[in-house]
mmCIF file of C-alpha atoms in Angstrom:
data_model
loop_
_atom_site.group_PDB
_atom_site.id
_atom_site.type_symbol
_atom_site.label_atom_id
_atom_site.label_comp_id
_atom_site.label_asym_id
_atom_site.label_seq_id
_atom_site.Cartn_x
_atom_site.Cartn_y
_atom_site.Cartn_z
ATOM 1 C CA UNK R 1 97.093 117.590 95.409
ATOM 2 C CA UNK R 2 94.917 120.551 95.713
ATOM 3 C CA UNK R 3 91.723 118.159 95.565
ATOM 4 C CA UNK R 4 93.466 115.432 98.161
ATOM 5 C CA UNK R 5 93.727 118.431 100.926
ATOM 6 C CA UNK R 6 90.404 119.660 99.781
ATOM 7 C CA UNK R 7 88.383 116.237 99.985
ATOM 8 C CA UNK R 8 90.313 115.853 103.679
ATOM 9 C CA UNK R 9 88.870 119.173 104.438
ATOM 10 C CA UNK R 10 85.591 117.678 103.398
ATOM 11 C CA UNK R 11 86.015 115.278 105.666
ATOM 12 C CA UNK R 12 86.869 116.688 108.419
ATOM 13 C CA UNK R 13 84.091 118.396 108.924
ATOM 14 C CA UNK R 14 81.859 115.880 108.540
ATOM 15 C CA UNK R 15 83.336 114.176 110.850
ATOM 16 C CA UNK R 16 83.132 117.350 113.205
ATOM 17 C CA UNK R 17 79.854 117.285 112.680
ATOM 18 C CA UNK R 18 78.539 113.872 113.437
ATOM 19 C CA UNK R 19 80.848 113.669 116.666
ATOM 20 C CA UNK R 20 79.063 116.768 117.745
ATOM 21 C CA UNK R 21 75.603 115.858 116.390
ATOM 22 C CA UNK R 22 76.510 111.942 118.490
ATOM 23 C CA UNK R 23 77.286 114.067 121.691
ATOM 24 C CA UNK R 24 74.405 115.943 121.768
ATOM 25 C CA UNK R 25 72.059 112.721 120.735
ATOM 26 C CA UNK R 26 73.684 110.385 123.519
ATOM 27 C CA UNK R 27 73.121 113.194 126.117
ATOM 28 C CA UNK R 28 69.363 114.122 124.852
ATOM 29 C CA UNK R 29 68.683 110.271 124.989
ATOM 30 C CA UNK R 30 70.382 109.146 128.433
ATOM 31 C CA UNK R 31 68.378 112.343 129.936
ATOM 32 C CA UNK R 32 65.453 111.176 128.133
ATOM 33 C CA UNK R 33 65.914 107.987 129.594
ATOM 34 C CA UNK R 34 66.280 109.387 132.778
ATOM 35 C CA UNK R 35 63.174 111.574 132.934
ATOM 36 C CA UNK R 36 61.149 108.559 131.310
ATOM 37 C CA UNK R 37 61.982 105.769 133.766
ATOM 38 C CA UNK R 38 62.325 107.631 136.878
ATOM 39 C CA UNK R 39 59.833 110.283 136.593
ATOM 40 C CA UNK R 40 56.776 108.857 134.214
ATOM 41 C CA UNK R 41 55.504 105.225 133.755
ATOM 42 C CA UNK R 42 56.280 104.907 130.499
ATOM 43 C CA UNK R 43 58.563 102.579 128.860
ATOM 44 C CA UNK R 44 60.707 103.833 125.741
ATOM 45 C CA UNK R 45 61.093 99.957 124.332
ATOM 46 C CA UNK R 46 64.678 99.497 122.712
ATOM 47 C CA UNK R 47 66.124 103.060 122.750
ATOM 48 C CA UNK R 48 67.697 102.478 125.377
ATOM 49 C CA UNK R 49 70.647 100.516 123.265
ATOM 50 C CA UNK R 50 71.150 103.461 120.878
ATOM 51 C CA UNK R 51 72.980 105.777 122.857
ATOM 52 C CA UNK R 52 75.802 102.824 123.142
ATOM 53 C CA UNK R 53 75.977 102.656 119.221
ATOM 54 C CA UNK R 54 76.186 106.323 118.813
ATOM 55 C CA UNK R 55 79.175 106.290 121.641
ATOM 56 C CA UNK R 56 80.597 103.322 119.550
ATOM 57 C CA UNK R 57 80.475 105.605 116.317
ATOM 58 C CA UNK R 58 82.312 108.302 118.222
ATOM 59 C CA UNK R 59 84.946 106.447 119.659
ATOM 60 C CA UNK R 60 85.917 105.072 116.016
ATOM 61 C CA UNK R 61 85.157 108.428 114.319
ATOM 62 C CA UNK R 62 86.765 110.263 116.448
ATOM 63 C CA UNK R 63 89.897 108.094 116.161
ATOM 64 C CA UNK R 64 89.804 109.277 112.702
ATOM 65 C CA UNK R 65 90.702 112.532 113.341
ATOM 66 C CA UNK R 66 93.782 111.547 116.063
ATOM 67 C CA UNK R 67 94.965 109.553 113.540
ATOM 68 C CA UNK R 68 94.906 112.183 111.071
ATOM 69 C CA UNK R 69 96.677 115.029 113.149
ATOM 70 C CA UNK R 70 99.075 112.093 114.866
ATOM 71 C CA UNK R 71 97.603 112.942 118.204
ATOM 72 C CA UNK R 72 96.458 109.298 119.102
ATOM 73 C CA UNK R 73 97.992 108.232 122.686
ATOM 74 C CA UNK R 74 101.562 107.064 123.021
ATOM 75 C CA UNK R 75 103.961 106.403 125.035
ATOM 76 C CA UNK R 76 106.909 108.067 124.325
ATOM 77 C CA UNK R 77 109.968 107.025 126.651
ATOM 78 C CA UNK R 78 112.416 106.954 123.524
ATOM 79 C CA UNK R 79 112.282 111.026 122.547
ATOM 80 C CA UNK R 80 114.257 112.186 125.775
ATOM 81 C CA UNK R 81 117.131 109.735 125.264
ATOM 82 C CA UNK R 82 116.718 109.859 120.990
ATOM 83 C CA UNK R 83 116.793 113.794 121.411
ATOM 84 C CA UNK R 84 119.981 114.454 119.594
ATOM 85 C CA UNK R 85 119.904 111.543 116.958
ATOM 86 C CA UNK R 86 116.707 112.512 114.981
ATOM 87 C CA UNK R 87 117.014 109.832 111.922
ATOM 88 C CA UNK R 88 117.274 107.185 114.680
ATOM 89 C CA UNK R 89 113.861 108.682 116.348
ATOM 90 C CA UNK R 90 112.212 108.906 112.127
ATOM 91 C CA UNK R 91 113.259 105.446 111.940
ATOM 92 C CA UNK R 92 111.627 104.339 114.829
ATOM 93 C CA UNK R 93 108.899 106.085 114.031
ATOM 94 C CA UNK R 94 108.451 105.148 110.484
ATOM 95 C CA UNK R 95 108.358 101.533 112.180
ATOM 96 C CA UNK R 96 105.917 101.791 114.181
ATOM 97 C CA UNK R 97 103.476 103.702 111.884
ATOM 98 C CA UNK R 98 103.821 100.872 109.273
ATOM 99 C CA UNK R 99 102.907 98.305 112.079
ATOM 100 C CA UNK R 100 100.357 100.239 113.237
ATOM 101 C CA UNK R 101 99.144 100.346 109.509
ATOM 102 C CA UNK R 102 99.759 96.741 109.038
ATOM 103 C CA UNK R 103 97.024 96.261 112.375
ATOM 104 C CA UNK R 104 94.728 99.175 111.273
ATOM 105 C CA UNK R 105 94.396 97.055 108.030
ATOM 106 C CA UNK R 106 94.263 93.632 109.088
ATOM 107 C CA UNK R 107 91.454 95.245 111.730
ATOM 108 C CA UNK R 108 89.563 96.091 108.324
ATOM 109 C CA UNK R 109 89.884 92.586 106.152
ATOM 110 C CA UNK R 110 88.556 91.073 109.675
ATOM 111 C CA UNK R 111 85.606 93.827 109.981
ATOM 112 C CA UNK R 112 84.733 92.992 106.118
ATOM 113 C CA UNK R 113 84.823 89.529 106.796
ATOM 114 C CA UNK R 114 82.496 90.117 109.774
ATOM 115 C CA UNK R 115 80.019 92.584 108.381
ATOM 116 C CA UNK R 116 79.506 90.419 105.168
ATOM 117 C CA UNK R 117 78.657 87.553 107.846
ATOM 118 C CA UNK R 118 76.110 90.133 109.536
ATOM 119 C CA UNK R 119 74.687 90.841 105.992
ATOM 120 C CA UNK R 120 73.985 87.158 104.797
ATOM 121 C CA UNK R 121 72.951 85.905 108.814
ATOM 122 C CA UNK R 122 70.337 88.992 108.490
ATOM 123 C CA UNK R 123 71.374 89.985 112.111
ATOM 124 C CA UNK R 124 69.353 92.866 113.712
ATOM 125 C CA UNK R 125 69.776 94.837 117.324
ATOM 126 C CA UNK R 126 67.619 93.483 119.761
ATOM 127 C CA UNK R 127 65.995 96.938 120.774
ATOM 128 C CA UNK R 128 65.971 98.699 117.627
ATOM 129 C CA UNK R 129 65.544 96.024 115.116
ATOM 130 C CA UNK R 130 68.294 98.261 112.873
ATOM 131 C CA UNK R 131 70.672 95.611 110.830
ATOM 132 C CA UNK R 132 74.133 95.394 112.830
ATOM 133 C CA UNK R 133 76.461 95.369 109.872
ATOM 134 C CA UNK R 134 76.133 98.837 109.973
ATOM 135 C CA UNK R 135 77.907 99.111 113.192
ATOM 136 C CA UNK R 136 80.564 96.834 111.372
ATOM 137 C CA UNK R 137 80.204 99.039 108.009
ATOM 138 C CA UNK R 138 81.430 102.436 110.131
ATOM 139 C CA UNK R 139 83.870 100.151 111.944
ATOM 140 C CA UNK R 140 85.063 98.960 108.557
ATOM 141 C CA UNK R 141 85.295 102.791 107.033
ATOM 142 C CA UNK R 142 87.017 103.711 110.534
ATOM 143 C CA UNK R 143 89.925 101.469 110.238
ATOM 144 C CA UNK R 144 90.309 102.436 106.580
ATOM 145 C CA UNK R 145 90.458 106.100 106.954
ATOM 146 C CA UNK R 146 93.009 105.410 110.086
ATOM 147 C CA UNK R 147 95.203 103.542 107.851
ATOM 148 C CA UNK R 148 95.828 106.070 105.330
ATOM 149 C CA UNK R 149 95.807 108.768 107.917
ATOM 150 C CA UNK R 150 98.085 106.803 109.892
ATOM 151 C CA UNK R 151 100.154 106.611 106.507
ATOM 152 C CA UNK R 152 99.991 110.379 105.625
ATOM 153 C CA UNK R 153 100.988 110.997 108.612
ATOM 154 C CA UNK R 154 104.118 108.899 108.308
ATOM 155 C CA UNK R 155 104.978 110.381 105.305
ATOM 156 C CA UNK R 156 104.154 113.997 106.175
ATOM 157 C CA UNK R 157 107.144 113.247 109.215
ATOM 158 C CA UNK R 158 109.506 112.278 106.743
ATOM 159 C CA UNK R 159 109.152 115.410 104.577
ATOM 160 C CA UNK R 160 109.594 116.971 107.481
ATOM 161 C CA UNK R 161 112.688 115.808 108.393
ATOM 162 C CA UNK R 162 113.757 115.890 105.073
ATOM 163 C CA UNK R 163 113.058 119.487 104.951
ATOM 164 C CA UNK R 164 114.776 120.076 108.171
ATOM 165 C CA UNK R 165 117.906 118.320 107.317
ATOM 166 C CA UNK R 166 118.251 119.893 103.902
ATOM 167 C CA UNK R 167 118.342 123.491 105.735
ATOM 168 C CA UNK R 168 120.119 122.537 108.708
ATOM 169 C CA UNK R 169 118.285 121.952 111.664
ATOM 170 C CA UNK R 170 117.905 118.346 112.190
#
């Protein structure tokens, strides 16, 4: 267990860090950008497209870590009215983790399928010339890691309710 929480340590802040080092690349680029097309006469050929991959790789990485501390968006209209019947409001809640899970993985057999396609059609970005499955590749990782966050998550709620029934105050 001790290795689990230390490996998602790990990766948390590797995560942290390439959302932070993505930030500060998209803004140094779009100001580059900027400078270069408005200010000089010279062109920066293809760059231009790499500030939309690196917002790309923070939008999914970054989903990573909501799905880890269950602080994705939701809309919550049942809590008020479930208030008082907490095993109805873990059931419902359970329910729609495992669907979620059920998307998050079919998302990933679909991304597989789709980067393997990229891989064997030998498809590059039109700017960069970089091969796209590896767009696909950290989509494909993304949608993993969501799954079993979205699952540890799940199960971390039903400890906790557990917990709280067992001394009382659920």
């Amino acid at each position: 267990m001790k290795l689990l929480l230390k490996a998602d340590s790990i990766l948390e802040k590797i995560i942290k860090v390439l959302l932070g080092a993505a930030t500060f690349s998209v803004m140094l680029l779009v100001f580059m950008q900027v400078i270069f097309r408005y200010f000089l006469p010279i062109s920066i050929g293809g760059l231009e497209e790499l500030p939309l991959y690196l917002m790309l790789a923070e939008i999914w990485f970054g989903a990573i870590l909501l799905c880890r501390n269950g602080t994705h968006t939701s809309i919550d209209f049942l809590s008020p009215i479930l208030k008082k019947k907490p095993a109805v409001q873990l059931t419902i809640n359970v329910i729609l983790d495992i669907l979620t899970d059920v998307a998050l993985l079919w998302c990933a057999v679909l991304l597989y399928e789709y980067m393997v396609s990229l891989i064997v059609a030998k498809t590059i970005s039109a700017g960069l010339g970089f091969p796209m499955w590896w767009i696909s590749c950290m989509m494909l990782v993304s949608a993993v890691l969501m799954a079993i966050y979205t699952f540890a998550y799940m199960l971390r709620r039903i400890f906790e309710y557990k917990r709280d029934k067992k001394e009382g105050t659920a």
